[in-house]
Short mmCIF file of C-alpha atoms in Angstrom, two decimals:
data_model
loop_
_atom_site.label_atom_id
_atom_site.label_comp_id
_atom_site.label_asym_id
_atom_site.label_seq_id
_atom_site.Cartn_x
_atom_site.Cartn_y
_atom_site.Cartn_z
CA UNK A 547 304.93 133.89 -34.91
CA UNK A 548 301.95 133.74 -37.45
CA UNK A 549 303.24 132.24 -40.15
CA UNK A 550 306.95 134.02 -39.53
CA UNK A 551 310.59 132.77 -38.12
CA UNK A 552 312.35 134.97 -35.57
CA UNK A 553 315.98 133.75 -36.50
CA UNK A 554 319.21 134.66 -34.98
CA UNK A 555 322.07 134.08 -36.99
CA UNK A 556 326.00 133.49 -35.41
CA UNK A 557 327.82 135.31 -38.83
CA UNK A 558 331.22 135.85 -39.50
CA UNK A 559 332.77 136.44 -42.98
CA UNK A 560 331.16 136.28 -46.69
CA UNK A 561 328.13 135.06 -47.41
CA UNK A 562 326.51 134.03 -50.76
CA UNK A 563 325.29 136.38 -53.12
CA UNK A 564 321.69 135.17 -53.12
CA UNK A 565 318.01 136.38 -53.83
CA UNK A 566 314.99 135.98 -52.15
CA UNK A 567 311.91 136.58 -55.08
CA UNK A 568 308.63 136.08 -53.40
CA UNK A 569 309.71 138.20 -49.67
CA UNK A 570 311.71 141.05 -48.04
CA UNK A 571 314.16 140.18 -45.27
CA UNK A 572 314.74 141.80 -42.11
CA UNK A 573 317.81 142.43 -40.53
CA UNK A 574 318.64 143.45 -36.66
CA UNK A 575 322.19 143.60 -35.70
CA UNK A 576 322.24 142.23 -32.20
CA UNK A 577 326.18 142.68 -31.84
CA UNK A 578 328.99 143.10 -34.03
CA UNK A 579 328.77 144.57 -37.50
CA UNK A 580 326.87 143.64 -40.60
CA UNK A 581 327.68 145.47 -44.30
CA UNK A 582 324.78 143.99 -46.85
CA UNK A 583 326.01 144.56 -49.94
CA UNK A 584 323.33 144.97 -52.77
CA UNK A 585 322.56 144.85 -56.48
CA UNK A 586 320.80 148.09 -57.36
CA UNK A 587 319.48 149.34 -60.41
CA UNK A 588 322.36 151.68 -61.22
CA UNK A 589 324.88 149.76 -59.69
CA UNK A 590 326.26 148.05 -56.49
CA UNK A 591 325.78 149.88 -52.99
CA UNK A 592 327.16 148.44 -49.60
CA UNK A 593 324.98 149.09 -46.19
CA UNK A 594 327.39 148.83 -42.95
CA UNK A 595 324.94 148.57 -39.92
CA UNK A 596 326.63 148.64 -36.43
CA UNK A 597 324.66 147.37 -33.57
CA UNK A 598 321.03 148.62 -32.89
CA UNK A 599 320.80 149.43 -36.39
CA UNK A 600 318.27 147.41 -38.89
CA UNK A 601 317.45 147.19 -42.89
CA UNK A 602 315.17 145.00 -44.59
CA UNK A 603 316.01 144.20 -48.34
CA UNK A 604 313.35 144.31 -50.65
CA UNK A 605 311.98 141.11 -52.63
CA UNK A 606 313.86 140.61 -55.82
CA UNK A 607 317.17 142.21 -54.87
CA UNK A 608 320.31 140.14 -54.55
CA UNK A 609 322.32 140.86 -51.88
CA UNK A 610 325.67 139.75 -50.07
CA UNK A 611 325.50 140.02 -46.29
CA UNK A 612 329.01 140.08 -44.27
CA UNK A 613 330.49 140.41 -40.93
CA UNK A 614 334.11 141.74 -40.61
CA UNK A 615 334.12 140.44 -36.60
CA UNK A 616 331.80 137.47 -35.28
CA UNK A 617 328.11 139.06 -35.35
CA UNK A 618 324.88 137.82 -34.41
CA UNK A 619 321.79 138.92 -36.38
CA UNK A 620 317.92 138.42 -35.44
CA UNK A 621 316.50 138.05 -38.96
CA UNK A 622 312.36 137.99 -39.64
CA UNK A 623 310.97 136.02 -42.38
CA UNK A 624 308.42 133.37 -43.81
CA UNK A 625 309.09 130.00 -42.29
CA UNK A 626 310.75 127.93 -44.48
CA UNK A 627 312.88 130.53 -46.17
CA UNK A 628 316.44 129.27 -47.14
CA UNK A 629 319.34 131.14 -46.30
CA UNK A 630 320.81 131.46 -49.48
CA UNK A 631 317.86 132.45 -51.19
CA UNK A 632 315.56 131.00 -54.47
CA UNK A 633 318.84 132.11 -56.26
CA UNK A 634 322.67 132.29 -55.53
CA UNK A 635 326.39 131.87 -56.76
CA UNK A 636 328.15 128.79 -56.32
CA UNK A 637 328.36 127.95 -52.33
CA UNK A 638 331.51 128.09 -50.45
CA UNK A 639 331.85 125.13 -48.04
CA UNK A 640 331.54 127.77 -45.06
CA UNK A 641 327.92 128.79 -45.91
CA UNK A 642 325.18 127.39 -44.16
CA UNK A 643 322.48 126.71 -46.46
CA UNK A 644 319.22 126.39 -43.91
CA UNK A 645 315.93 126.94 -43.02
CA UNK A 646 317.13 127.43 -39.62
CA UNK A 647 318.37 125.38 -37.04
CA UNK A 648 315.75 124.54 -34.38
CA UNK A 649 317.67 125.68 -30.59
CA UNK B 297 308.80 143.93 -44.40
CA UNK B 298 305.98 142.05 -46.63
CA UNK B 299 302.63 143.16 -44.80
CA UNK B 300 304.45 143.31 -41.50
CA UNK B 301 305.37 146.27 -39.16
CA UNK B 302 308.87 146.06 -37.07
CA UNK B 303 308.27 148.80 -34.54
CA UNK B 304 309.71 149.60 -31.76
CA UNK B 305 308.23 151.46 -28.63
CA UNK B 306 309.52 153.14 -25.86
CA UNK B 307 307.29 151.98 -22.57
CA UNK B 308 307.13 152.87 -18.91
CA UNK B 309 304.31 151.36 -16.31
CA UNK B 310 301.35 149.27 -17.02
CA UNK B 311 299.58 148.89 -20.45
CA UNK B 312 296.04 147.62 -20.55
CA UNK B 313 294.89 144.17 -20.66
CA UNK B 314 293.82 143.22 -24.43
CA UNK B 315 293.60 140.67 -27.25
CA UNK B 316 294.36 139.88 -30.54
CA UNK B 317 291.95 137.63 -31.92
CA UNK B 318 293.81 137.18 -35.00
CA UNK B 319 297.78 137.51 -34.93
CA UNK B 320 300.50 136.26 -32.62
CA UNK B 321 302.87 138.94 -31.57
CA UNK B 322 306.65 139.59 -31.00
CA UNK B 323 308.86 141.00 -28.41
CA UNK B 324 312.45 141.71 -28.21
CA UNK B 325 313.51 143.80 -25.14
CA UNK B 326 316.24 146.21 -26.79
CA UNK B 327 317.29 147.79 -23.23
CA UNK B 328 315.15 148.28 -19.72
CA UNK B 329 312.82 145.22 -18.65
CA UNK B 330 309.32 143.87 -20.02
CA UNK B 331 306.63 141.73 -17.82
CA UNK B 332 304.09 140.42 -19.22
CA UNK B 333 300.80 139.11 -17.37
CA UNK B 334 299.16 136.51 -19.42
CA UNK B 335 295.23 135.14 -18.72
CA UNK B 336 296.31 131.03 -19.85
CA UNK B 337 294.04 128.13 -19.02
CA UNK B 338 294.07 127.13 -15.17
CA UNK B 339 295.46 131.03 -14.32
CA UNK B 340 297.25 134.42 -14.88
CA UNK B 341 301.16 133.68 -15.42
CA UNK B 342 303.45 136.34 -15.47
CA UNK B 343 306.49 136.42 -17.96
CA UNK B 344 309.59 139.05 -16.88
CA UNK B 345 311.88 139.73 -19.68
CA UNK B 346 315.22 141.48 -19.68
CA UNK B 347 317.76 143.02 -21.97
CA UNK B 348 317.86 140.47 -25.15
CA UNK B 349 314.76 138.20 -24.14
CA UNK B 350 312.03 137.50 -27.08
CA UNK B 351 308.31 136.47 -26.04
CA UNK B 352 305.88 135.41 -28.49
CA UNK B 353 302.11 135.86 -27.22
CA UNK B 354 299.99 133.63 -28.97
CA UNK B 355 296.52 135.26 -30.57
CA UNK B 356 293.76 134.48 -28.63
CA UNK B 357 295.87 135.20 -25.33
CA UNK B 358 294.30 138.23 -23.12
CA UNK B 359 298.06 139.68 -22.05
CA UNK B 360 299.20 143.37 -19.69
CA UNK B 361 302.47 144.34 -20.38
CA UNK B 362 304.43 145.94 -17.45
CA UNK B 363 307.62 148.24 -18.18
CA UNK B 364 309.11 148.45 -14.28
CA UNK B 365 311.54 151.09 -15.52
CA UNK B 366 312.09 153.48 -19.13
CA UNK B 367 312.08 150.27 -21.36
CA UNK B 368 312.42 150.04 -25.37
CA UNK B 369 310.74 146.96 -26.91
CA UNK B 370 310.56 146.00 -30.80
CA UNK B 371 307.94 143.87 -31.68
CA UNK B 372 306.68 142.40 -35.21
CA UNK B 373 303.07 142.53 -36.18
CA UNK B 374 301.15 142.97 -38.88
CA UNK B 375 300.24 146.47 -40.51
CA UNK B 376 297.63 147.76 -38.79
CA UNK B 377 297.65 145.78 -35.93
CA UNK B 378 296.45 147.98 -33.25
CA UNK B 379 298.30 148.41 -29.49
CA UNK B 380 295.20 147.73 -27.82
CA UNK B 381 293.80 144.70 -29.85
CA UNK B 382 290.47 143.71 -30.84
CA UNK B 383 289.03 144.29 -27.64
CA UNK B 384 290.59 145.47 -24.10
CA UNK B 385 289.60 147.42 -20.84
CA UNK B 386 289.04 150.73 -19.96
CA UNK B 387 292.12 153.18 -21.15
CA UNK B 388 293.80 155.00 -19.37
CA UNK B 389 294.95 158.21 -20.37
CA UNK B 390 298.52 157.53 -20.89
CA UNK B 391 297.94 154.49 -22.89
CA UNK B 392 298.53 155.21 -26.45
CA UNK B 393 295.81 153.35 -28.80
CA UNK B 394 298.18 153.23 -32.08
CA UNK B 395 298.49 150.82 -35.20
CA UNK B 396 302.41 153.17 -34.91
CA UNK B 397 303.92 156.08 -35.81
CA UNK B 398 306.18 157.18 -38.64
CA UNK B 399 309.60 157.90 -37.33
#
C-alpha cells in the first residue's frame, strides 16, 4: 500500500545480523515465536515476541531476528527493502536475501 | 514505524461511508470478521474478510466497513490519517472520528 510492502515471512532458525539505515521495520508475529535480538547502545538485548505480539526496530540498529519453531511474520516496510539489510555479516546459505517473493 | 501508524481497533456494526483522497489503507483481521462495501466503477462490491485476511483499499475508493460480530482489525496508515477520511456522511454517534489513541 502507498509506497509500502505488507510481507509475510515463513522463518525458522538464525537469521543475519543486518541493518536497515534509511527505515524502521515492523514486526507481527502471526504464529510461532520470534526473539529479535539487538545491538543497543550499552550492550546487546534480546526481544522474544509470542504470537499477537509486535515491535518495530528503529532505523540504524542492527538486529538478529530468530525463530526457535517454524514462524510466520507479517513484516511492513518500503518496497524494495532487502531482507538482510544495507549492512550484514557474512550470509549463511539458509538466508534468503530478498525483496520479497511475489505470491 | 517511519511516518506510519500500525493501529489496531476493536469494531462492532457499521462504520460510515468515507474516502481517502490521498493514502491507500491496510487491513488485517486479527480475530472476529470484517466486510467491506466498496463504491468501484460499474457498482458497490462487497469484500468479507475473516480471521487472517488482509484488504488493501486503494485511495480514491469511497469504502463502509461492516464488523458482523466484536471484531479486532490492525490496519497501517499514515500518522494522522483520520477514521473518517477526507470527506464522508453523516456520523453517527457511535462512530469514533480519530487519527488513534495512545494505548
Amino acid at each position: 500500500m502507498n509506497e509500502y510492502d505488507v510481507r509475510v515471512a515463513k522463518v525458522e532458525g538464525t537469521h543475519v545480523w543486518h541493518v536497515h539505515r534509511d527505515t524502521d521495520e515492523f514486526f507481527l508475529v502471526l504464529d510461532g515465536e520470534l526473539h529479535i535480538a539487538l545491538r543497543e547502545v550499552g550492550g546487546e538485548r534480546t526481544v522474544r515476541l509470542a504470537r499477537g505480539m509486535v515491535f518495530t526496530v528503529p532505523r540504524g540498529v542492527w538486529h538478529r531476528p530468530y525463530a526457535p519453531v517454524p514462524t510466520r511474520i507479517l513484516l511492513f516496510e518500503p518496497s524494495g527493502t532487502l531482507s538482510v539489510g544495507d549492512a550484514h555479516d557474512d550470509l549463511p546459505d539458509h538466508v534468503d536475501a530478498t525483496t520479497g517473493h511475489a505470491l
